[in-house]
Short mmCIF file of C-alpha atoms (C1' of nucleotides) in Angstrom, two decimals:
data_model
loop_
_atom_site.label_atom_id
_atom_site.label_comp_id
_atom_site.label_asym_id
_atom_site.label_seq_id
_atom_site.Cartn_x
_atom_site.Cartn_y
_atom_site.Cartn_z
CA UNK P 39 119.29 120.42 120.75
CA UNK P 40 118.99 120.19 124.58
CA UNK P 41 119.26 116.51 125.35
CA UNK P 42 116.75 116.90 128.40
CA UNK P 43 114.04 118.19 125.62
CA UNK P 44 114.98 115.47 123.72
CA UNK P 45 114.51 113.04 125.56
CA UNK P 46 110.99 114.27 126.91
CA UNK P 47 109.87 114.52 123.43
CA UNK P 48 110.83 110.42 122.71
CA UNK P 49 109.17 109.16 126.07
CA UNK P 50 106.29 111.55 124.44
CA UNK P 51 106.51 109.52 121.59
CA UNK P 52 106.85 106.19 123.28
CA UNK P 53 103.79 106.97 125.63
CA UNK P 54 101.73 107.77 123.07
CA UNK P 55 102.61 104.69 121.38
CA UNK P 56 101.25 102.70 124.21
CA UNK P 57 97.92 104.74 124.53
CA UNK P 58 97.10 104.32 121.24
CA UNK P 59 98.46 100.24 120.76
CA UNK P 60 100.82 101.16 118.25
CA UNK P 61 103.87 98.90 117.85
CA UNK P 62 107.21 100.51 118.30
CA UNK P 63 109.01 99.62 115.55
CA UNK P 64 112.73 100.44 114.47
CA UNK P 65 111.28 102.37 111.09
CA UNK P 66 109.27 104.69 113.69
CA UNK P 67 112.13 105.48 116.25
CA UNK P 68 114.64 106.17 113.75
CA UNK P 69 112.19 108.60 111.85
CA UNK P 70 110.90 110.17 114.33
CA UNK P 71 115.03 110.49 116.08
CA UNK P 72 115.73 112.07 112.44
CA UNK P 73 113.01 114.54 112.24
CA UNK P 74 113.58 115.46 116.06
CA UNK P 75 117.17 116.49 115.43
CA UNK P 76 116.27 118.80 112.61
CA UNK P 77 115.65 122.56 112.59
CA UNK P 78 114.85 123.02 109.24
CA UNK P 79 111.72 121.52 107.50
CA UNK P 80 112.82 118.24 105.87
CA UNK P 81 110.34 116.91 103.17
CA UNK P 82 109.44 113.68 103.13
CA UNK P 83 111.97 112.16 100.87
CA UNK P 84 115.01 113.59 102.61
CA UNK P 85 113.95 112.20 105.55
CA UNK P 86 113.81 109.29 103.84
CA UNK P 87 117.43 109.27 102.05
CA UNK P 88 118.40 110.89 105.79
CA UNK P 89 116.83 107.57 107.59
CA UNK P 90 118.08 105.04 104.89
CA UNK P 91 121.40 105.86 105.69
CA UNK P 92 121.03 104.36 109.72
CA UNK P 93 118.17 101.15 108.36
CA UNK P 94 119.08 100.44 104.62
CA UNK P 95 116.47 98.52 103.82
CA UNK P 96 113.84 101.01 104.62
CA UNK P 97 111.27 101.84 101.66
CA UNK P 98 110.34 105.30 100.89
CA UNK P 99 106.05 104.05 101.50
CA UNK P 100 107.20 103.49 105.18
CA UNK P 101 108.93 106.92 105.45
CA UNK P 102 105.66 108.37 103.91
CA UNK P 103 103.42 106.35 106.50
CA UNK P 104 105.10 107.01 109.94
CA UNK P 105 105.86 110.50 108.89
CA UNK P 106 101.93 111.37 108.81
CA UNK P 107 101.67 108.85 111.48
CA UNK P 108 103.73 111.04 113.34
CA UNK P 109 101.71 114.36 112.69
CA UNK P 110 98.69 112.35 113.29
CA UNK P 111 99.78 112.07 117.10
CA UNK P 112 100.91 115.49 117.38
CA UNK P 113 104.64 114.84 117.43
CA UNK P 114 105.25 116.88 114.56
CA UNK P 115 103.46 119.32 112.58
CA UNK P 116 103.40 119.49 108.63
CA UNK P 117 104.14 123.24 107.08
CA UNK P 118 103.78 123.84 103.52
CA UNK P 119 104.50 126.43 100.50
CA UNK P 120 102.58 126.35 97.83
CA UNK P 121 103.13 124.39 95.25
CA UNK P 122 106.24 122.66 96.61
CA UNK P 123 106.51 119.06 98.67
CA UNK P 124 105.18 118.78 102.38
CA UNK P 125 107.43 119.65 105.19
CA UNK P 126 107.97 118.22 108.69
CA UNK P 127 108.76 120.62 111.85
CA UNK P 128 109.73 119.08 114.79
CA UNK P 129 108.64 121.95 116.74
CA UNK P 130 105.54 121.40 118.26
CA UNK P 131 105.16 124.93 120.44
CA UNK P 132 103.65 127.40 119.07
CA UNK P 133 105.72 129.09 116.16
CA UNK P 134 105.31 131.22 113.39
CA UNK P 135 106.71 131.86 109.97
CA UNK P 136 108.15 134.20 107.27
CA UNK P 137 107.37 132.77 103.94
CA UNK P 138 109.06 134.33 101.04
CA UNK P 139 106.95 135.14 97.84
CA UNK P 140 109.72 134.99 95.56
CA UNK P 141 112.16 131.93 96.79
CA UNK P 142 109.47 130.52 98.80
CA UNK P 143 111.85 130.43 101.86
CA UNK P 144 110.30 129.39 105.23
CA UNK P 145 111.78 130.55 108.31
CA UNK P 146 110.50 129.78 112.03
CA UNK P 147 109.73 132.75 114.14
CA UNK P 148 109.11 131.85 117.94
CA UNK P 149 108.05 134.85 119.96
CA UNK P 150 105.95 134.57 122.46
CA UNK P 151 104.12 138.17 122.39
CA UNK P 152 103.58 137.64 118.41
CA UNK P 153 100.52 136.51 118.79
CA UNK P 154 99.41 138.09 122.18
CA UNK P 155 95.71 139.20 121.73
CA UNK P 156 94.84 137.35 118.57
CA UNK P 157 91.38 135.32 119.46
CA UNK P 158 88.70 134.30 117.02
CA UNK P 159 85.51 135.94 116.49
CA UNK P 160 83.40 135.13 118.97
CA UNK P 161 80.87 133.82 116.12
CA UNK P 162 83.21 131.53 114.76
CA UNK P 163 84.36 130.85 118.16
CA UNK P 164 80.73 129.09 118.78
CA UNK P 165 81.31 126.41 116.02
CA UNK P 166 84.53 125.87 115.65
CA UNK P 167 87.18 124.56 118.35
CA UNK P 168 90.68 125.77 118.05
CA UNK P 169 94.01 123.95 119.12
CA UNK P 170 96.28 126.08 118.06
CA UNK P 171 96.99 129.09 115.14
CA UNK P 172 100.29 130.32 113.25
CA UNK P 173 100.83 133.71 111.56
CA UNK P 174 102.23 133.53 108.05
CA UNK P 175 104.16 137.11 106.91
CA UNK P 176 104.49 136.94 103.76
CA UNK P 177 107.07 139.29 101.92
CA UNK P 178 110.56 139.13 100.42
CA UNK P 179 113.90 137.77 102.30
CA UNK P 180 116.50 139.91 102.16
CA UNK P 181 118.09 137.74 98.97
CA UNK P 182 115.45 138.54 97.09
CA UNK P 183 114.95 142.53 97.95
CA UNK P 184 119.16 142.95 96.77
CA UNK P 185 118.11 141.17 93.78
CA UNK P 186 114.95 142.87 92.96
CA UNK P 187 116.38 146.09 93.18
CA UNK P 188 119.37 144.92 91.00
CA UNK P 189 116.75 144.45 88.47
CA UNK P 190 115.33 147.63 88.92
CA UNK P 191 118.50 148.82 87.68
CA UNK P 192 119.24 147.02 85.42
CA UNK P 193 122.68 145.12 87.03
CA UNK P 194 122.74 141.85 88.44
CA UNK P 195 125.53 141.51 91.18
CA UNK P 196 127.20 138.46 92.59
CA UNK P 197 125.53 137.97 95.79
CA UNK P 198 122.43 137.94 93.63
CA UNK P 199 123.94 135.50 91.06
CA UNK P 200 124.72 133.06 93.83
CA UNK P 201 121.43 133.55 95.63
CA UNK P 202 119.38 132.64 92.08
CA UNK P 203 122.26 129.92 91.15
CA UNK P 204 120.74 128.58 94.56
CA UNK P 205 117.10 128.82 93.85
CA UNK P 206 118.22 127.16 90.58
CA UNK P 207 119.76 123.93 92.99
CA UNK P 208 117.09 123.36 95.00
CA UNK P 209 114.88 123.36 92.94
CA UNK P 210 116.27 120.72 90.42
CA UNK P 211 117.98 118.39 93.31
CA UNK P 212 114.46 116.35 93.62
CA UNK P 213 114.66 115.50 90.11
CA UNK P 214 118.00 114.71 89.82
CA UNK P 215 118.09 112.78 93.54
CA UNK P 216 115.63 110.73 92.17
CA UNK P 217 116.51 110.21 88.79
CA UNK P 218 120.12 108.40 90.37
CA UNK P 219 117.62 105.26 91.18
CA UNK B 19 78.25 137.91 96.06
CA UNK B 20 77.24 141.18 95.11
CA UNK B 21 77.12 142.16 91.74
CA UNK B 22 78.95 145.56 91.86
CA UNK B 23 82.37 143.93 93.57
CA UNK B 24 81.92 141.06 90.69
CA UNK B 25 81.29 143.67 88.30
CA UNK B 26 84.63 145.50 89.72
CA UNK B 27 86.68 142.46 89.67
CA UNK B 28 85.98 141.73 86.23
CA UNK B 29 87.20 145.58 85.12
CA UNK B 30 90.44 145.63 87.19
CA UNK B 31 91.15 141.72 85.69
CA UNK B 32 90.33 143.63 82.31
CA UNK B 33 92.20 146.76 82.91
CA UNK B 34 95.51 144.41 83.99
CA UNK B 35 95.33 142.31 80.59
CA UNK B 36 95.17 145.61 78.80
CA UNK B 37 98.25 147.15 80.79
CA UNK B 38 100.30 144.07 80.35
CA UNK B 39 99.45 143.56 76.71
CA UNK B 40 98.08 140.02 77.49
CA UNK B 41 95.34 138.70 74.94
CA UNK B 42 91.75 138.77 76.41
CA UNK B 43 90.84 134.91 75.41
CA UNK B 44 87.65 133.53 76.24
CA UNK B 45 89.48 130.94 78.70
CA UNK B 46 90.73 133.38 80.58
CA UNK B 47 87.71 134.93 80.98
CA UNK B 48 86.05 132.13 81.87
CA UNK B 49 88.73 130.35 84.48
CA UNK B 50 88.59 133.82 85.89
CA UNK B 51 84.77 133.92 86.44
CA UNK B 52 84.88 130.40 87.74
CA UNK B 53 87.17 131.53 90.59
CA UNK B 54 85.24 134.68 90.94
CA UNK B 55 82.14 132.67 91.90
CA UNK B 56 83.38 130.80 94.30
CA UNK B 57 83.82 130.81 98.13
CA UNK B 58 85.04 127.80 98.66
CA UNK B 59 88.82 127.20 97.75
CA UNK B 60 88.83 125.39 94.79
CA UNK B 61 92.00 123.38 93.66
CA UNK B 62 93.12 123.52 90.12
CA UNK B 63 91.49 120.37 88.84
CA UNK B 64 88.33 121.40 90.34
CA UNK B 65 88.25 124.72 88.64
CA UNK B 66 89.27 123.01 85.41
CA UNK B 67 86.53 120.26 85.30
CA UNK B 68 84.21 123.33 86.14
CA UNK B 69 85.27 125.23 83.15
CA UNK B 70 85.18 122.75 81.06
CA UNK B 71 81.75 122.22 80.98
CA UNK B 72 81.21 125.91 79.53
CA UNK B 73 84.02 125.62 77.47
CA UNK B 74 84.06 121.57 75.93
CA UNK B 75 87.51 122.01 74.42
CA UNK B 76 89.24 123.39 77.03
CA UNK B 77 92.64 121.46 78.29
CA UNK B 78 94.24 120.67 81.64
CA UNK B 79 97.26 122.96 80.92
CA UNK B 80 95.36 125.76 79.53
CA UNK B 81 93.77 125.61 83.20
CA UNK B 82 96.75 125.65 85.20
CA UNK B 83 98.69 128.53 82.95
CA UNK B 84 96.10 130.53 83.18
CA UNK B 85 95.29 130.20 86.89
CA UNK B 86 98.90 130.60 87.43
CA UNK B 87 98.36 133.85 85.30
CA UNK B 88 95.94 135.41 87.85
CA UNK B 89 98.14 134.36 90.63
CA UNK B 90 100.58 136.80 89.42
CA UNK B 91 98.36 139.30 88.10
CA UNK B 92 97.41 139.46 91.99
CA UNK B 93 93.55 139.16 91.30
CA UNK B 94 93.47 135.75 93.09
CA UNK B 95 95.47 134.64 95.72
CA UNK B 96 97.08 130.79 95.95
CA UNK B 97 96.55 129.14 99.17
CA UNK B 98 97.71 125.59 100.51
CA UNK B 99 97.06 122.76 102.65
CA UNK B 100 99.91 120.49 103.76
CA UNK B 101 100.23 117.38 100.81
CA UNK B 102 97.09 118.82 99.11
CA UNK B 103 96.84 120.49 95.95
CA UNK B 104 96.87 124.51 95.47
CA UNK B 105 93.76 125.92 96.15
CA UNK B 106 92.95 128.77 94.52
CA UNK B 107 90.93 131.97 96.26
CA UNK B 108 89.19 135.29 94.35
CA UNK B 109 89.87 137.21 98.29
CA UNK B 110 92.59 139.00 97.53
CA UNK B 111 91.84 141.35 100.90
CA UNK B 112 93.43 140.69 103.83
CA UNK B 113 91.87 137.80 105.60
CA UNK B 114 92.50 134.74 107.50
CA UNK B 115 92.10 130.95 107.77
CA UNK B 116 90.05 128.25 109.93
CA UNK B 117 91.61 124.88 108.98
CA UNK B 118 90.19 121.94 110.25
CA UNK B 119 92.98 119.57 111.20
CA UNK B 120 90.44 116.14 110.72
CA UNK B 121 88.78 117.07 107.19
CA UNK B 122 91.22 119.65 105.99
CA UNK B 123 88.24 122.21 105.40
CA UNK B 124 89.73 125.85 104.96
CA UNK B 125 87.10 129.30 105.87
CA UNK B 126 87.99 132.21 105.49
CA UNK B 127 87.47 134.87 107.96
CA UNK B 128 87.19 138.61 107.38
CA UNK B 129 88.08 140.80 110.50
CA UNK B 130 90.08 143.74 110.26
CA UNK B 131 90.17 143.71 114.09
CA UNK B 132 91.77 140.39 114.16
CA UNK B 133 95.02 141.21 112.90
CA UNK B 134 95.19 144.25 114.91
CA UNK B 135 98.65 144.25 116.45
CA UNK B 136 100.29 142.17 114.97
CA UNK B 137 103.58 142.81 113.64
CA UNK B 138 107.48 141.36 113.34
CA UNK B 139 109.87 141.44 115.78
CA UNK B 140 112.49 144.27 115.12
CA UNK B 141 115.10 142.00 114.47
CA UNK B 142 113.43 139.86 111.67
CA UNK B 143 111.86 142.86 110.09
CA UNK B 144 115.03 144.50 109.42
CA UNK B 145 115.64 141.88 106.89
CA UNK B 146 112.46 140.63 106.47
CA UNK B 147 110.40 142.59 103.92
CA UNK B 148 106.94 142.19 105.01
CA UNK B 149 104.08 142.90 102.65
CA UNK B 150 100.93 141.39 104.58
CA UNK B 151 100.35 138.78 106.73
CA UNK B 152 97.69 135.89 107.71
CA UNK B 153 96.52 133.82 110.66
CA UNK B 154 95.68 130.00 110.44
CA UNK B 155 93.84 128.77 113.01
CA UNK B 156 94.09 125.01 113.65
CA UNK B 157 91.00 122.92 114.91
CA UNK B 158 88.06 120.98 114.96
CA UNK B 159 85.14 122.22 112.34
CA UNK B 160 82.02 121.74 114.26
CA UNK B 161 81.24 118.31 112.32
CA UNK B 162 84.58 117.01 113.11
CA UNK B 163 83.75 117.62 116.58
CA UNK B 164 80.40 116.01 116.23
CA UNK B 165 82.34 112.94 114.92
CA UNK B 166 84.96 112.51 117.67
CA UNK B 167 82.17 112.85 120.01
CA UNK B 168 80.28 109.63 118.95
CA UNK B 169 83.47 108.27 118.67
CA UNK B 170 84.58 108.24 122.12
CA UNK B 171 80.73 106.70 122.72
CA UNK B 172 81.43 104.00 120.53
CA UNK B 173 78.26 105.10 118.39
CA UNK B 174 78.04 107.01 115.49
CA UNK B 175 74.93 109.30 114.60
CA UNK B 176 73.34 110.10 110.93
CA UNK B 177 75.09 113.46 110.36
CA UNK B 178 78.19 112.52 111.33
CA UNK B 179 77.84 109.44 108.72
CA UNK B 180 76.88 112.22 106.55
CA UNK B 181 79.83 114.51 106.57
CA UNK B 182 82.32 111.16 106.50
CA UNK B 183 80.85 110.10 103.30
CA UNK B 184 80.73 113.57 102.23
CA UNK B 185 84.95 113.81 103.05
CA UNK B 186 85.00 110.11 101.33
CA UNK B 187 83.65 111.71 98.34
CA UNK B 188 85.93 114.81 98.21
CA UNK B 189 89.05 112.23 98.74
CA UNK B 190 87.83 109.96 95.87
CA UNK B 191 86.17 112.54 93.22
CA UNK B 192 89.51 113.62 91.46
CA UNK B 193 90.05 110.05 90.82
CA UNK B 194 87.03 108.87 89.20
CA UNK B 195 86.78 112.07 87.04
CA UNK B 196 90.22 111.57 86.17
CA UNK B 197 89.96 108.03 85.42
CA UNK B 198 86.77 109.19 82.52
CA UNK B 199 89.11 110.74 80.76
"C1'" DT K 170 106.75 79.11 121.17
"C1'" DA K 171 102.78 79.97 118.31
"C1'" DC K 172 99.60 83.03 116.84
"C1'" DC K 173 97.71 87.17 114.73
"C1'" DA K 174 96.72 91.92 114.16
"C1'" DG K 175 99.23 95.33 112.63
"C1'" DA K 176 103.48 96.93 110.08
"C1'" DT K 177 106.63 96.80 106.29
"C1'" DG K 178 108.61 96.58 101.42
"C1'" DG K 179 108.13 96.96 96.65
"C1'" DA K 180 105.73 97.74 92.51
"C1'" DA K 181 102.40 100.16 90.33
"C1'" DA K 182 98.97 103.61 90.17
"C1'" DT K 183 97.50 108.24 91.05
"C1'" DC K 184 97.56 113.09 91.60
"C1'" DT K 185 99.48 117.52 90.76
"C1'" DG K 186 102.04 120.19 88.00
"C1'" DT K 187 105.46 121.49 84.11
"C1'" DG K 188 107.92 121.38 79.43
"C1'" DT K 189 107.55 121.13 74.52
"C1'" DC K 190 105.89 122.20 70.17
"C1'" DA K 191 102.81 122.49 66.30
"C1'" DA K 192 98.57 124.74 65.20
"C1'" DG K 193 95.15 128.32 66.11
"C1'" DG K 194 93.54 132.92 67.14
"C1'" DA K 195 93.68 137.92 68.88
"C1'" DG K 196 95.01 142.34 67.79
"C1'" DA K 197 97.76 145.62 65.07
"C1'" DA K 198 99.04 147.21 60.61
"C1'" DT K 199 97.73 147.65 56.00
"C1'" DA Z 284 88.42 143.00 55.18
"C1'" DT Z 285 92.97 140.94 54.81
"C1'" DT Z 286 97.33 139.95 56.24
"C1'" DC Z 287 100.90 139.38 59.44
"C1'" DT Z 288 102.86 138.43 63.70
"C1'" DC Z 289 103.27 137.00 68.10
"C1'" DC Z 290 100.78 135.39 71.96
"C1'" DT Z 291 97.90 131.36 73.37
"C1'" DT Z 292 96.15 127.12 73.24
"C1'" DG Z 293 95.73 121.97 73.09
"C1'" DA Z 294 97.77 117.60 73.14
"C1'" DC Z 295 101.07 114.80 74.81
"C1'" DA Z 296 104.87 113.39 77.48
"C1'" DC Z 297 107.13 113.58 81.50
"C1'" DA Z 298 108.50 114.53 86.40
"C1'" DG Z 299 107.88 114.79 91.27
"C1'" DA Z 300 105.14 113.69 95.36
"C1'" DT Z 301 102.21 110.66 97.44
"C1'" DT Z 302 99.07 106.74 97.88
"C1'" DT Z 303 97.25 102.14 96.99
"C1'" DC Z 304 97.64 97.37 96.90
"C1'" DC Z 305 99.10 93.07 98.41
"C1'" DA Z 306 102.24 89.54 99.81
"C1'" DT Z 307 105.35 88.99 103.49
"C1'" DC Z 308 107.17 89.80 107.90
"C1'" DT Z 309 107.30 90.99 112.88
"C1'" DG Z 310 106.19 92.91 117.61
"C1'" DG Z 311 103.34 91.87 121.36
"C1'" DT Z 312 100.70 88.63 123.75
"C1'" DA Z 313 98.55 84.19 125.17
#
DNA sequence: TACCAGATGGAAATCTGTGTCAAGGAGAAT
DNA sequence: ATTCTCCTTGACACAGATTTCCATCTGGTA
C-alpha cells in the first residue's frame, strides 16, 4: 500500500479519535494498522489471531469492540456473504463486488464509471438520505464454471479437485482454529 | 399482495416439488406461505416462531432445512446484513436495496430503470460469470434522520423515542422468545 | 500525582446455524 | 386399503460468531 495513503488514513483515524473523545489506545492502533494493511476481507477472528501476534495479551471481546468501533467512524466498512462471518474492508472509496453463488467468493471491483448514472428514485429519494451504494454481481467465478461444466459431463478434473479441496479448507479452518484453544 | 401472483407462486413452488420428486409436506407449505406473505425480510427465527403458531409441533431445524430448500429451489432469495442473521425474501425479480446504516432496516426497491447500464468491466467479465446483479444503497431511513437531528439539539422528540424503542425491541425479541423455550 | 470516565480482559451467555439419528409420514406399488 | 420404501421430520447436541457482564485497569486531565 502507498505509504502516503497510509498515513492519511491513521491521522484520519487519530482525528477522529479526538472529535469524538475517544482514547487512543494500543488495542485500537494496532487493529486498525492490521485491517489497513489488508486487501482482502479479514473476519473478525483473524484479525484477532493477526493482532495477537504484535499485543499478546489482547482478548478476542476487544478485537470484536474496536473492529465495529472502527466501522462505526467510517474507517472501515463491514461486507458480508450470506451465511458466513462478517468481514472488514479497509477500503473506504466507493467499491463494488463480485460475489460468487457457489464458493461465496468476494472480490473488490473499483471502477469509477460502474456506477455512473445510478440515482435513486426520486420518491425514495424524498425520505431517505443516501451516503453511499455498492453493486453486488452475483454469478459464478471462473473455479466454479470449470467445475460445473465438469459435472455436466460427468468428469471431475484436477484444477477442479483442488479448487473444491479448497472450499473444503476454508471452510473447516474456523472450527479447527478454534478448537486448538 | 395480489392474489393472482400469490396464487402463481404457490403453482411454480408446486410444480418444482413435483419436478424434483420432493415430498409436498404441510411444513413446507406452510414456511413457504409465511415467506410469501411477507414484505419485510424476515430472518429464519422469525419465520420459524411465525410458523409455529399454525403448525404447534413444528421444530427449529425443520425451519431452517426447509427455508434453505426454497433458497435453492430459487423461489425465495437469501439476503444479508453485515453480523445479522439471513434474511429471507419471496422477490425473486430483480430488485434492489435501501439499507439504513443506524437501524439496519433493508427496502426493497423495484425499478427496472435503475439498473439500466450497468454492467462489468470487460476484463472481470471474461472470468466472471454474471447472472444478475443488485444495488445497496447506504443511508439514513427517514427516522434515523429524525433521530440524529434531535440529537445534535440535545433534545429528543416522541417519534424518535418511538422508533428507538421500536429498534430496542427488534434487538431484544429473539432473546426473550428464545429464552421461553 | 490522583482521580475517574472510559476501555480492557475473561468467562459465560446468546444467537445463528448444522450434524446426527431414530421415528414418522408421503407416495408408489401391490 | 395395505404395505413398503425412502424422504422428512423432530429432538438434541454441538459448533461458530458475537455479545453481555463485571471486575480490573489505564489514558487523559485537573
Amino acid at each position: 500500500m502507498d505509504p502516503a495513503e497510509r498515513k492519511a488514513r491513521c491521522e484520519r483515524f487519530a482525528r477522529l479519535c479526538r472529535e469524538r473523545g475517544l482514547a487512543r489506545t494500543v488495542q485500537r492502533r494496532v487493529i486498525f494498522e492490521i485491517v489497513a494493511e489488508r486487501t482482502d476481507h479479514p473476519t473478525a477472528d483473524q484479525v484477532f489471531e493477526l493482532a495477537r501476534k504484535r499485543l499478546p495479551g489482547l482478548s478476542r471481546t476487544t478485537a470484536y469492540r474496536v473492529l465495529e468501533l472502527l466501522a462505526d467512524l467510517g474507517v472501515v466498512t463491514k461486507a458480508c456473504s450470506p451465511g458466513a462471518a462478517t468481514r472488514f474492508d479497509p477500503m473506504t472509496q466507493r467499491h463494488h463486488h463480485l460475489v460468487c453463488l457457489r464458493c461465496e467468493k468476494l472480490v473488490d471491483i473499483v471502477d469509477e464509471r460502474l456506477g455512473r448514472g445510478v440515482a435513486l428514485p426520486a420518491a425514495q429519494a424524498r425520505s431517505f438520505q443516501v451516503r453511499d451504494f455498492s453493486i453486488h454481481f452475483h454469478g459464478l467465478c471462473a473455479a466454479c464454471q470449470r467445475q460445473a461444466r465438469a459435472k455436466q459431463r460427468g468428469t471431475v478434473d484436477q484444477s477442479n479437485r483442488a479448487h473444491q479441496r479448497g472450499l473444503e479448507r476454508q471452510r473447516a479452518s474456523g472450527r479447527q482454529e478454534r478448537s486448538k484453544r
